[in-house]
CSV table of N, CA and C in Angstrom, one decimal:
chain,number,residue,atom,x,y,z
A,147,MET,N,-45.5,-20.6,-43.1
A,147,MET,CA,-45.7,-21.5,-42.0
A,147,MET,C,-45.1,-22.9,-42.3
A,148,LEU,N,-44.4,-23.4,-41.3
A,148,LEU,CA,-43.8,-24.7,-41.5
A,148,LEU,C,-44.7,-25.8,-41.0
A,149,LEU,N,-44.8,-26.9,-41.8
A,149,LEU,CA,-45.6,-28.0,-41.4
A,149,LEU,C,-44.9,-28.8,-40.3
A,150,PRO,N,-45.6,-29.5,-39.5
A,150,PRO,CA,-44.9,-30.3,-38.4
A,150,PRO,C,-43.9,-31.2,-38.9
A,151,ALA,N,-44.1,-31.9,-40.0
A,151,ALA,CA,-43.1,-32.8,-40.5
A,151,ALA,C,-41.8,-32.1,-41.0
A,152,ARG,N,-42.0,-31.0,-41.6
A,152,ARG,CA,-40.9,-30.2,-42.0
A,152,ARG,C,-40.1,-29.6,-40.8
A,153,CYS,N,-40.8,-29.2,-39.8
A,153,CYS,CA,-40.1,-28.7,-38.6
A,153,CYS,C,-39.3,-29.8,-38.0
A,154,GLU,N,-39.7,-31.0,-38.0
A,154,GLU,CA,-38.9,-32.1,-37.4
A,154,GLU,C,-37.7,-32.3,-38.2
A,155,ARG,N,-37.8,-32.3,-39.6
A,155,ARG,CA,-36.6,-32.4,-40.4
A,155,ARG,C,-35.6,-31.3,-40.2
A,156,VAL,N,-36.0,-30.1,-40.0
A,156,VAL,CA,-35.1,-28.9,-39.8
A,156,VAL,C,-34.5,-29.1,-38.4
A,157,ALA,N,-35.2,-29.5,-37.4
A,157,ALA,CA,-34.6,-29.7,-36.1
A,157,ALA,C,-33.6,-30.8,-36.1
A,158,THR,N,-33.9,-31.9,-36.8
A,158,THR,CA,-32.9,-33.0,-36.8
A,158,THR,C,-31.7,-32.6,-37.6
A,159,SER,N,-31.8,-31.8,-38.6
A,159,SER,CA,-30.7,-31.4,-39.4
A,159,SER,C,-29.8,-30.4,-38.6
A,160,LEU,N,-30.4,-29.7,-37.7
A,160,LEU,CA,-29.6,-28.7,-36.8
A,160,LEU,C,-28.8,-29.5,-35.8
A,161,HIS,N,-29.3,-30.7,-35.4
A,161,HIS,CA,-28.7,-31.5,-34.3
A,161,HIS,C,-27.7,-32.5,-34.9
A,162,ARG,N,-27.3,-32.4,-36.1
A,162,ARG,CA,-26.3,-33.3,-36.7
A,162,ARG,C,-25.1,-32.5,-37.1
A,163,THR,N,-24.0,-33.2,-36.9
A,163,THR,CA,-22.7,-32.6,-37.3
A,163,THR,C,-22.5,-33.0,-38.8
A,164,PRO,N,-21.5,-32.3,-39.5
A,164,PRO,CA,-21.3,-32.7,-40.9
A,164,PRO,C,-20.9,-34.1,-41.1
A,165,SER,N,-20.4,-34.8,-40.1
A,165,SER,CA,-20.1,-36.2,-40.3
A,165,SER,C,-21.3,-37.1,-40.1
A,166,GLY,N,-22.4,-36.5,-39.7
A,166,GLY,CA,-23.7,-37.3,-39.5
A,166,GLY,C,-24.0,-37.7,-38.1
A,167,ASP,N,-23.1,-37.4,-37.1
A,167,ASP,CA,-23.3,-37.7,-35.7
A,167,ASP,C,-24.4,-36.7,-35.2
A,168,THR,N,-25.1,-37.1,-34.2
A,168,THR,CA,-26.1,-36.3,-33.5
A,168,THR,C,-25.5,-35.5,-32.4
A,169,LEU,N,-25.9,-34.3,-32.2
A,169,LEU,CA,-25.4,-33.5,-31.1
A,169,LEU,C,-26.4,-33.6,-30.0
A,170,PRO,N,-25.9,-33.5,-28.7
A,170,PRO,CA,-26.9,-33.6,-27.6
A,170,PRO,C,-27.7,-32.3,-27.5
A,171,THR,N,-28.9,-32.4,-27.1
A,171,THR,CA,-29.7,-31.2,-26.9
A,171,THR,C,-29.6,-30.7,-25.5
A,172,LEU,N,-30.1,-29.5,-25.2
A,172,LEU,CA,-30.0,-29.0,-23.9
A,172,LEU,C,-30.8,-29.8,-22.9
A,173,SER,N,-32.0,-30.3,-23.3
A,173,SER,CA,-32.8,-31.1,-22.4
A,173,SER,C,-32.1,-32.5,-22.2
A,174,SER,N,-31.4,-33.0,-23.1
A,174,SER,CA,-30.8,-34.3,-22.9
A,174,SER,C,-29.6,-34.1,-22.0
A,175,LEU,N,-29.0,-33.0,-21.9
A,175,LEU,CA,-27.9,-32.7,-21.0
A,175,LEU,C,-28.4,-32.5,-19.6
A,176,ASP,N,-29.6,-32.0,-19.4
A,176,ASP,CA,-30.1,-31.7,-18.1
A,176,ASP,C,-30.7,-33.0,-17.4
A,177,LYS,N,-31.1,-34.0,-18.2
A,177,LYS,CA,-31.7,-35.1,-17.6
A,177,LYS,C,-30.8,-35.9,-16.6
A,178,PRO,N,-29.5,-36.1,-16.9
A,178,PRO,CA,-28.7,-36.8,-15.9
A,178,PRO,C,-28.5,-36.0,-14.6
A,179,VAL,N,-28.4,-34.7,-14.8
A,179,VAL,CA,-28.2,-33.8,-13.6
A,179,VAL,C,-29.4,-33.8,-12.7
A,180,GLU,N,-30.6,-33.8,-13.3
A,180,GLU,CA,-31.8,-33.8,-12.4
A,180,GLU,C,-31.9,-35.0,-11.5
A,181,GLY,N,-31.4,-36.1,-12.0
A,181,GLY,CA,-31.6,-37.3,-11.2
A,181,GLY,C,-30.5,-37.6,-10.2
A,182,ARG,N,-29.5,-36.8,-10.2
A,182,ARG,CA,-28.3,-37.1,-9.3
A,182,ARG,C,-28.7,-36.9,-7.8
A,183,GLU,N,-28.2,-37.8,-7.0
A,183,GLU,CA,-28.4,-37.7,-5.6
A,183,GLU,C,-27.2,-37.3,-4.8
A,184,THR,N,-26.0,-37.6,-5.3
A,184,THR,CA,-24.7,-37.3,-4.6
A,184,THR,C,-24.1,-36.0,-5.1
A,185,THR,N,-23.4,-35.3,-4.3
A,185,THR,CA,-22.8,-34.1,-4.7
A,185,THR,C,-21.3,-34.1,-4.5
A,186,LYS,N,-20.7,-35.3,-4.4
A,186,LYS,CA,-19.3,-35.4,-4.2
A,186,LYS,C,-18.4,-34.7,-5.2
A,187,ASP,N,-18.8,-34.9,-6.5
A,187,ASP,CA,-17.9,-34.3,-7.6
A,187,ASP,C,-18.4,-32.9,-7.9
A,188,ASP,N,-19.5,-32.4,-7.4
A,188,ASP,CA,-19.9,-31.0,-7.8
A,188,ASP,C,-19.0,-30.0,-7.1
A,189,PRO,N,-18.8,-28.9,-7.8
A,189,PRO,CA,-18.0,-27.8,-7.2
A,189,PRO,C,-18.8,-27.2,-6.0
A,190,LEU,N,-18.1,-26.8,-5.0
A,190,LEU,CA,-18.8,-26.2,-3.8
A,190,LEU,C,-19.2,-24.8,-4.1
A,191,SER,N,-20.3,-24.4,-3.6
A,191,SER,CA,-20.7,-23.0,-3.8
A,191,SER,C,-20.1,-22.1,-2.8
A,192,GLY,N,-20.1,-20.8,-3.1
A,192,GLY,CA,-19.5,-19.9,-2.2
A,192,GLY,C,-18.1,-19.4,-2.7
A,193,ARG,N,-17.5,-18.6,-1.8
A,193,ARG,CA,-16.2,-18.0,-2.2
A,193,ARG,C,-15.1,-19.0,-2.2
A,194,PRO,N,-14.1,-18.8,-3.1
A,194,PRO,CA,-12.9,-19.7,-3.1
A,194,PRO,C,-12.1,-19.6,-1.9
A,195,SER,N,-11.3,-20.6,-1.5
A,195,SER,CA,-10.5,-20.5,-0.4
A,195,SER,C,-9.4,-19.5,-0.7
A,196,THR,N,-8.9,-18.8,0.4
A,196,THR,CA,-7.9,-17.7,0.2
A,196,THR,C,-6.6,-18.2,0.8
A,197,SER,N,-5.6,-17.3,0.7
A,197,SER,CA,-4.3,-17.7,1.2
A,197,SER,C,-4.1,-17.1,2.6
A,198,LYS,N,-5.2,-16.7,3.3
A,198,LYS,CA,-5.1,-16.1,4.6
A,198,LYS,C,-5.1,-17.2,5.7
A,199,LYS,N,-4.1,-18.0,5.7
A,199,LYS,CA,-4.0,-19.1,6.7
A,199,LYS,C,-2.9,-18.7,7.7
A,200,ASP,N,-2.9,-19.3,8.8
A,200,ASP,CA,-2.0,-19.0,9.9
A,200,ASP,C,-0.5,-19.1,9.4
A,201,GLY,N,-0.3,-20.2,8.7
A,201,GLY,CA,1.1,-20.4,8.2
A,201,GLY,C,1.6,-19.3,7.3
A,202,ASN,N,0.7,-18.8,6.4
A,202,ASN,CA,1.0,-17.7,5.5
A,202,ASN,C,1.2,-16.4,6.3
A,203,ILE,N,0.3,-16.2,7.2
A,203,ILE,CA,0.4,-15.0,8.0
A,203,ILE,C,1.7,-14.9,8.8
A,204,GLU,N,2.2,-16.0,9.4
A,204,GLU,CA,3.4,-16.1,10.1
A,204,GLU,C,4.6,-15.9,9.1
A,205,LYS,N,4.5,-16.5,7.9
A,205,LYS,CA,5.6,-16.3,6.9
A,205,LYS,C,5.7,-14.9,6.5
A,206,ILE,N,4.6,-14.2,6.2
A,206,ILE,CA,4.6,-12.8,5.8
A,206,ILE,C,5.2,-11.9,7.0
A,207,GLY,N,4.7,-12.2,8.2
A,207,GLY,CA,5.2,-11.4,9.3
A,207,GLY,C,6.7,-11.6,9.5
A,208,LYS,N,7.2,-12.8,9.3
A,208,LYS,CA,8.7,-13.0,9.5
A,208,LYS,C,9.4,-12.2,8.4
A,209,LEU,N,8.9,-12.2,7.1
A,209,LEU,CA,9.6,-11.4,6.1
A,209,LEU,C,9.6,-10.0,6.4
A,210,ILE,N,8.5,-9.4,6.8
A,210,ILE,CA,8.4,-8.0,7.1
A,210,ILE,C,9.3,-7.6,8.3
A,211,ARG,N,9.4,-8.5,9.3
A,211,ARG,CA,10.2,-8.2,10.5
A,211,ARG,C,11.7,-8.2,10.0
A,212,GLU,N,12.1,-9.0,9.1
A,212,GLU,CA,13.5,-9.1,8.6
A,212,GLU,C,13.8,-7.9,7.8
A,213,ASP,N,12.9,-7.4,6.9
A,213,ASP,CA,13.2,-6.3,6.0
A,213,ASP,C,11.9,-5.5,5.9
A,214,ARG,N,11.8,-4.4,6.6
A,214,ARG,CA,10.6,-3.5,6.5
A,214,ARG,C,10.5,-2.8,5.2
A,215,ARG,N,11.5,-2.8,4.4
A,215,ARG,CA,11.5,-2.0,3.1
A,215,ARG,C,10.9,-2.8,2.0
A,216,LEU,N,10.4,-4.0,2.3
A,216,LEU,CA,9.8,-4.9,1.2
A,216,LEU,C,8.5,-4.2,0.8
A,217,SER,N,8.2,-4.3,-0.5
A,217,SER,CA,6.9,-3.8,-1.0
A,217,SER,C,6.0,-5.0,-1.0
A,218,ILE,N,4.7,-4.7,-1.2
A,218,ILE,CA,3.7,-5.7,-1.2
A,218,ILE,C,4.0,-6.7,-2.4
A,219,ARG,N,4.4,-6.1,-3.5
A,219,ARG,CA,4.8,-7.0,-4.7
A,219,ARG,C,5.9,-7.9,-4.4
A,220,GLY,N,6.9,-7.3,-3.7
A,220,GLY,CA,8.1,-8.1,-3.3
A,220,GLY,C,7.7,-9.3,-2.4
A,221,VAL,N,6.9,-9.0,-1.4
A,221,VAL,CA,6.4,-10.1,-0.5
A,221,VAL,C,5.6,-11.1,-1.2
A,222,ALA,N,4.8,-10.7,-2.2
A,222,ALA,CA,4.0,-11.6,-3.0
A,222,ALA,C,4.8,-12.5,-3.8
A,223,GLU,N,5.9,-11.9,-4.4
A,223,GLU,CA,6.8,-12.7,-5.3
A,223,GLU,C,7.6,-13.8,-4.4
A,224,ILE,N,8.0,-13.4,-3.2
A,224,ILE,CA,8.8,-14.3,-2.4
A,224,ILE,C,7.9,-15.4,-1.9
A,225,THR,N,6.7,-15.1,-1.4
A,225,THR,CA,5.9,-16.1,-0.8
A,225,THR,C,5.0,-16.9,-1.8
A,226,GLY,N,4.8,-16.3,-3.0
A,226,GLY,CA,4.0,-17.0,-4.0
A,226,GLY,C,2.5,-16.8,-3.7
A,227,ILE,N,2.1,-15.8,-2.9
A,227,ILE,CA,0.8,-15.5,-2.6
A,227,ILE,C,0.3,-14.3,-3.4
A,228,ASP,N,-1.0,-14.2,-3.7
A,228,ASP,CA,-1.5,-13.1,-4.5
A,228,ASP,C,-1.3,-11.8,-3.8
A,229,LYS,N,-1.0,-10.7,-4.6
A,229,LYS,CA,-0.7,-9.4,-4.0
A,229,LYS,C,-1.9,-8.9,-3.1
A,230,GLU,N,-3.1,-9.1,-3.5
A,230,GLU,CA,-4.2,-8.6,-2.7
A,230,GLU,C,-4.3,-9.3,-1.4
A,231,CYS,N,-4.1,-10.6,-1.4
A,231,CYS,CA,-4.1,-11.4,-0.1
A,231,CYS,C,-2.9,-10.9,0.8
A,232,VAL,N,-1.8,-10.6,0.2
A,232,VAL,CA,-0.7,-10.1,1.0
A,232,VAL,C,-1.0,-8.7,1.6
A,233,ARG,N,-1.7,-7.9,0.8
A,233,ARG,CA,-2.1,-6.6,1.3
A,233,ARG,C,-3.1,-6.7,2.4
A,234,GLN,N,-4.1,-7.6,2.3
A,234,GLN,CA,-5.1,-7.8,3.3
A,234,GLN,C,-4.5,-8.3,4.6
A,235,ILE,N,-3.5,-9.2,4.5
A,235,ILE,CA,-2.9,-9.8,5.7
A,235,ILE,C,-2.1,-8.7,6.4
A,236,LEU,N,-1.3,-7.9,5.6
A,236,LEU,CA,-0.6,-6.8,6.2
A,236,LEU,C,-1.5,-5.8,6.9
A,237,HIS,N,-2.6,-5.5,6.2
A,237,HIS,CA,-3.5,-4.5,6.7
A,237,HIS,C,-4.3,-5.0,8.0
A,238,GLU,N,-4.8,-6.2,7.9
A,238,GLU,CA,-5.7,-6.6,8.9
A,238,GLU,C,-4.9,-7.3,10.1
A,239,SER,N,-4.0,-8.2,9.8
A,239,SER,CA,-3.3,-8.9,10.8
A,239,SER,C,-2.2,-8.1,11.5
A,240,PHE,N,-1.5,-7.3,10.7
A,240,PHE,CA,-0.3,-6.6,11.3
A,240,PHE,C,-0.6,-5.1,11.4
A,241,ASN,N,-1.8,-4.6,11.1
A,241,ASN,CA,-2.2,-3.2,11.2
A,241,ASN,C,-1.1,-2.3,10.6
A,242,MET,N,-0.8,-2.6,9.3
A,242,MET,CA,0.2,-1.8,8.6
A,242,MET,C,-0.5,-1.1,7.4
A,243,ARG,N,0.0,0.0,7.0
A,243,ARG,CA,-0.6,0.8,6.0
A,243,ARG,C,0.4,1.0,4.9
A,244,LYS,N,0.0,1.3,3.7
A,244,LYS,CA,0.8,1.5,2.5
A,244,LYS,C,1.2,3.0,2.4
A,245,VAL,N,2.5,3.3,2.4
A,245,VAL,CA,3.0,4.6,2.3
A,245,VAL,C,4.1,4.6,1.2
A,246,CYS,N,3.9,5.3,0.1
A,246,CYS,CA,4.8,5.4,-1.0
A,246,CYS,C,5.2,4.0,-1.5
A,247,ALA,N,4.3,3.1,-1.6
A,247,ALA,CA,4.5,1.7,-2.1
A,247,ALA,C,5.3,0.8,-1.1
A,248,LYS,N,5.5,1.3,0.1
A,248,LYS,CA,6.2,0.5,1.1
A,248,LYS,C,5.2,0.4,2.2
A,249,VAL,N,5.3,-0.7,3.0
A,249,VAL,CA,4.4,-0.9,4.1
A,249,VAL,C,5.1,-0.5,5.3
A,250,VAL,N,4.4,0.3,6.1
A,250,VAL,CA,5.0,0.8,7.4
A,250,VAL,C,4.0,0.6,8.5
A,251,PRO,N,4.5,0.4,9.7
A,251,PRO,CA,3.5,0.2,10.8
A,251,PRO,C,2.8,1.4,11.1
A,252,LYS,N,1.5,1.3,11.5
A,252,LYS,CA,0.8,2.5,11.9
A,252,LYS,C,1.3,2.9,13.3
A,253,LEU,N,1.6,2.0,14.1
A,253,LEU,CA,2.1,2.3,15.5
A,253,LEU,C,3.6,1.9,15.5
A,254,LEU,N,4.3,2.5,16.5
A,254,LEU,CA,5.7,2.2,16.6
A,254,LEU,C,5.9,0.8,17.2
A,255,THR,N,7.0,0.1,16.8
A,255,THR,CA,7.3,-1.1,17.4
A,255,THR,C,7.9,-0.9,18.8
A,256,PRO,N,7.9,-1.9,19.7
A,256,PRO,CA,8.6,-1.7,21.0
A,256,PRO,C,10.0,-1.2,20.9
A,257,VAL,N,10.8,-1.7,19.9
A,257,VAL,CA,12.2,-1.3,19.8
A,257,VAL,C,12.2,0.2,19.4
A,258,GLN,N,11.4,0.6,18.5
A,258,GLN,CA,11.4,2.0,18.1
A,258,GLN,C,11.0,2.9,19.3
A,259,LYS,N,10.0,2.5,20.1
A,259,LYS,CA,9.5,3.3,21.2
A,259,LYS,C,10.7,3.4,22.2
A,260,GLU,N,11.4,2.3,22.5
A,260,GLU,CA,12.5,2.4,23.4
A,260,GLU,C,13.6,3.3,23.0
A,261,SER,N,13.9,3.2,21.7
A,261,SER,CA,14.9,4.1,21.1
A,261,SER,C,14.6,5.5,21.2
A,262,ARG,N,13.3,5.9,21.0
A,262,ARG,CA,12.9,7.3,21.1
A,262,ARG,C,12.9,7.8,22.5
A,263,MET,N,12.5,6.9,23.4
A,263,MET,CA,12.6,7.2,24.9
A,263,MET,C,14.0,7.5,25.3
A,264,ASN,N,14.9,6.7,24.9
A,264,ASN,CA,16.4,6.8,25.2
A,264,ASN,C,16.9,8.2,24.7
A,265,ILE,N,16.6,8.5,23.5
A,265,ILE,CA,17.0,9.8,22.9
A,265,ILE,C,16.5,10.9,23.7
A,266,CYS,N,15.2,10.9,24.0
A,266,CYS,CA,14.6,12.0,24.7
A,266,CYS,C,15.2,12.1,26.1
A,267,ALA,N,15.4,11.0,26.8
A,267,ALA,CA,16.0,11.0,28.1
A,267,ALA,C,17.4,11.6,28.0
A,268,ASP,N,18.2,11.3,27.0
A,268,ASP,CA,19.6,11.9,26.8
A,268,ASP,C,19.5,13.4,26.6
A,269,ILE,N,18.5,13.8,25.9
A,269,ILE,CA,18.4,15.3,25.6
A,269,ILE,C,18.0,16.0,26.9
A,270,ILE,N,17.1,15.4,27.7
A,270,ILE,CA,16.7,16.0,29.0
A,270,ILE,C,17.9,16.1,29.9
A,271,ASN,N,18.7,15.0,30.0
A,271,ASN,CA,19.8,15.0,30.9
A,271,ASN,C,20.9,16.0,30.4
A,272,ASN,N,21.1,16.2,29.1
A,272,ASN,CA,22.0,17.2,28.7
A,272,ASN,C,21.5,18.6,29.0
A,273,ILE,N,20.2,18.9,28.9
A,273,ILE,CA,19.7,20.2,29.3
A,273,ILE,C,19.8,20.4,30.8
A,274,ASP,N,19.6,19.4,31.6
A,274,ASP,CA,19.7,19.5,33.1
A,274,ASP,C,21.2,19.8,33.5
A,275,THR,N,22.1,19.1,32.8
A,275,THR,CA,23.5,19.3,33.2
A,275,THR,C,24.1,20.7,32.6
A,276,ASP,N,23.6,21.1,31.5
A,276,ASP,CA,24.1,22.4,30.9
A,276,ASP,C,22.9,23.3,30.6
A,277,PRO,N,22.5,24.2,31.6
A,277,PRO,CA,21.3,25.0,31.4
A,277,PRO,C,21.4,25.9,30.2
A,278,GLY,N,22.6,26.3,29.7
A,278,GLY,CA,22.8,27.2,28.6
A,278,GLY,C,22.8,26.4,27.3
A,279,LEU,N,22.4,25.2,27.3
A,279,LEU,CA,22.5,24.4,26.0
A,279,LEU,C,21.5,24.9,25.0
A,280,LEU,N,20.3,25.3,25.4
A,280,LEU,CA,19.3,25.8,24.5
A,280,LEU,C,19.6,27.2,23.9
A,281,ASP,N,20.5,27.9,24.6
A,281,ASP,CA,21.0,29.2,24.0
A,281,ASP,C,21.9,29.0,22.8
A,282,THR,N,22.5,27.8,22.7
A,282,THR,CA,23.3,27.6,21.5
A,282,THR,C,22.6,27.0,20.3
A,283,VAL,N,21.3,26.7,20.5
A,283,VAL,CA,20.5,26.2,19.4
A,283,VAL,C,20.1,27.4,18.5
A,284,ILE,N,20.4,27.2,17.2
A,284,ILE,CA,20.1,28.3,16.3
A,284,ILE,C,18.9,27.9,15.5
A,285,THR,N,17.9,28.7,15.5
A,285,THR,CA,16.7,28.5,14.7
A,285,THR,C,16.6,29.6,13.7
A,286,CYS,N,16.0,29.3,12.6
A,286,CYS,CA,16.0,30.3,11.5
A,286,CYS,C,14.7,30.2,10.7
A,287,ASP,N,14.1,31.3,10.3
A,287,ASP,CA,13.0,31.2,9.5
A,287,ASP,C,13.3,32.0,8.2
A,288,ASP,N,13.4,31.3,7.1
A,288,ASP,CA,13.8,31.9,5.8
A,288,ASP,C,12.9,33.0,5.4
A,289,LYS,N,11.7,33.0,5.8
A,289,LYS,CA,10.8,34.0,5.4
A,289,LYS,C,11.1,35.4,6.0
A,290,ILE,N,11.7,35.3,7.2
A,290,ILE,CA,12.0,36.6,7.9
A,290,ILE,C,13.4,37.0,7.5
A,291,ARG,N,14.4,36.2,7.6
A,291,ARG,CA,15.8,36.5,7.3
A,291,ARG,C,16.5,35.3,6.9
A,292,LYS,N,17.6,35.6,6.2
A,292,LYS,CA,18.5,34.5,5.8
A,292,LYS,C,19.4,34.0,7.0
A,293,CYS,N,19.7,32.7,7.1
A,293,CYS,CA,20.6,32.3,8.1
A,293,CYS,C,22.0,32.9,7.9
A,294,GLY,N,22.6,33.2,9.0
A,294,GLY,CA,24.0,33.8,8.9
A,294,GLY,C,23.9,35.2,8.4
A,295,SER,N,22.8,35.9,8.8
A,295,SER,CA,22.7,37.3,8.4
A,295,SER,C,23.5,38.3,9.3
A,296,GLY,N,24.1,37.7,10.3
A,296,GLY,CA,24.9,38.6,11.2
A,296,GLY,C,24.2,39.0,12.5
A,297,TYR,N,23.0,38.5,12.7
A,297,TYR,CA,22.2,38.9,13.9
A,297,TYR,C,22.2,37.8,15.0
A,298,SER,N,23.1,36.9,15.0
A,298,SER,CA,23.1,35.8,16.0
A,298,SER,C,23.6,36.4,17.3
A,299,LYS,N,23.2,35.8,18.4
A,299,LYS,CA,23.6,36.3,19.7
A,299,LYS,C,25.0,35.9,20.0
A,300,SER,N,25.5,34.8,19.4
A,300,SER,CA,26.9,34.4,19.7
A,300,SER,C,27.9,35.4,19.1
A,301,ASP,N,27.5,36.2,18.1
A,301,ASP,CA,28.4,37.2,17.5
A,301,ASP,C,28.4,38.5,18.3
A,302,GLY,N,27.5,38.6,19.3
A,302,GLY,CA,27.3,39.8,20.1
A,302,GLY,C,26.4,40.8,19.4
A,303,GLY,N,25.9,40.5,18.3
A,303,GLY,CA,25.0,41.4,17.6
A,303,GLY,C,23.6,41.3,18.2
A,304,SER,N,22.9,42.4,18.0
A,304,SER,CA,21.5,42.4,18.5
A,304,SER,C,20.5,42.4,17.3
A,305,GLU,N,19.4,41.8,17.6
A,305,GLU,CA,18.4,41.6,16.5
A,305,GLU,C,17.7,43.0,16.3
A,306,PRO,N,17.5,43.4,15.1
A,306,PRO,CA,16.9,44.7,14.9
A,306,PRO,C,15.5,44.7,15.3
A,307,ALA,N,15.1,45.9,15.9
A,307,ALA,CA,13.7,46.0,16.3
A,307,ALA,C,12.7,46.1,15.2
A,308,ASP,N,13.2,46.7,14.1
A,308,ASP,CA,12.4,47.0,12.9
A,308,ASP,C,12.7,46.0,11.8
A,309,ARG,N,11.8,45.4,11.2
A,309,ARG,CA,12.0,44.4,10.2
A,309,ARG,C,12.6,45.0,8.9
A,310,SER,N,12.4,46.3,8.8
A,310,SER,CA,12.9,47.0,7.6
A,310,SER,C,14.4,47.0,7.5
A,311,GLU,N,15.1,46.8,8.7
A,311,GLU,CA,16.5,46.8,8.8
A,311,GLU,C,17.1,45.4,8.4
A,312,LEU,N,16.2,44.4,8.3
A,312,LEU,CA,16.7,43.0,7.9
A,312,LEU,C,17.1,43.0,6.4
A,313,PRO,N,18.0,42.2,6.0
A,313,PRO,CA,18.4,42.2,4.6
A,313,PRO,C,17.3,41.6,3.8
A,314,ALA,N,17.2,42.0,2.6
A,314,ALA,CA,16.2,41.6,1.7
A,314,ALA,C,16.4,40.1,1.3
A,315,LEU,N,15.3,39.4,1.1
A,315,LEU,CA,15.5,38.0,0.7
A,315,LEU,C,15.6,38.0,-0.8
A,316,PRO,N,16.3,37.0,-1.4
A,316,PRO,CA,16.4,36.9,-2.8
A,316,PRO,C,15.0,36.5,-3.4
A,317,SER,N,14.8,37.0,-4.6
A,317,SER,CA,13.5,36.7,-5.2
A,317,SER,C,13.4,35.2,-5.6
A,318,THR,N,12.3,34.6,-5.4
A,318,THR,CA,12.1,33.2,-5.7
A,318,THR,C,11.9,33.0,-7.2
A,319,ARG,N,11.4,34.1,-7.9
A,319,ARG,CA,11.2,33.9,-9.3
A,319,ARG,C,12.5,34.2,-10.0
A,320,GLU,N,12.8,33.4,-11.0
A,320,GLU,CA,13.9,33.7,-11.8
A,320,GLU,C,13.6,34.4,-13.1
A,321,LYS,N,14.5,35.2,-13.6
A,321,LYS,CA,14.2,36.0,-14.8
A,321,LYS,C,14.2,35.0,-16.0
A,322,SER,N,13.3,35.2,-16.9
A,322,SER,CA,13.3,34.3,-18.0
A,322,SER,C,14.0,35.1,-19.2
A,323,TYR,N,14.8,34.4,-19.8
A,323,TYR,CA,15.5,35.0,-21.0
A,323,TYR,C,15.0,34.5,-22.3
A,324,GLY,N,14.6,35.3,-23.1
A,324,GLY,CA,14.1,34.9,-24.4
A,324,GLY,C,12.6,34.7,-24.4
A,325,ALA,N,12.0,34.3,-25.5
A,325,ALA,CA,10.6,34.1,-25.6
A,325,ALA,C,10.2,32.8,-25.0
A,326,VAL,N,9.0,32.8,-24.4
A,326,VAL,CA,8.5,31.6,-23.8
A,326,VAL,C,7.7,30.8,-24.8
């Protein structure tokens, strides 16, 4: 058991540096903070500010409209914004998703919609002007027969009624030579 006088000597020796200076105790550090009334220099509580500002959103939108092949990392390097903030801006503000490390729109842009409508209208017009157009389209299912097996209607051949008459498909397994 330590006597009170000896406890005081041990405590004072613990609060001194090798050069003899005294170190501040925890209670002495708390005293000035307890009496403070202003909070001007204190850090604010809560989450830190993010890079999701209107200017940054517009900058990222402009980059993506110029080159849709940019990755999130590429946009982050160009703008100097954190990758996660760039991802959130693209996801929330532009409704874009990540596909194979590239960002693509979930919905088509107006330019893409118009292009697809024009292509479909051209196909419909071609079918209307030439009713036999679809007869020239060749479709093929590799599981049933090989393309060019001699049964196309343009050759005048007729398709066999029995599948046993179809040529055999090559085996998908290759022979292994030697020990495995």
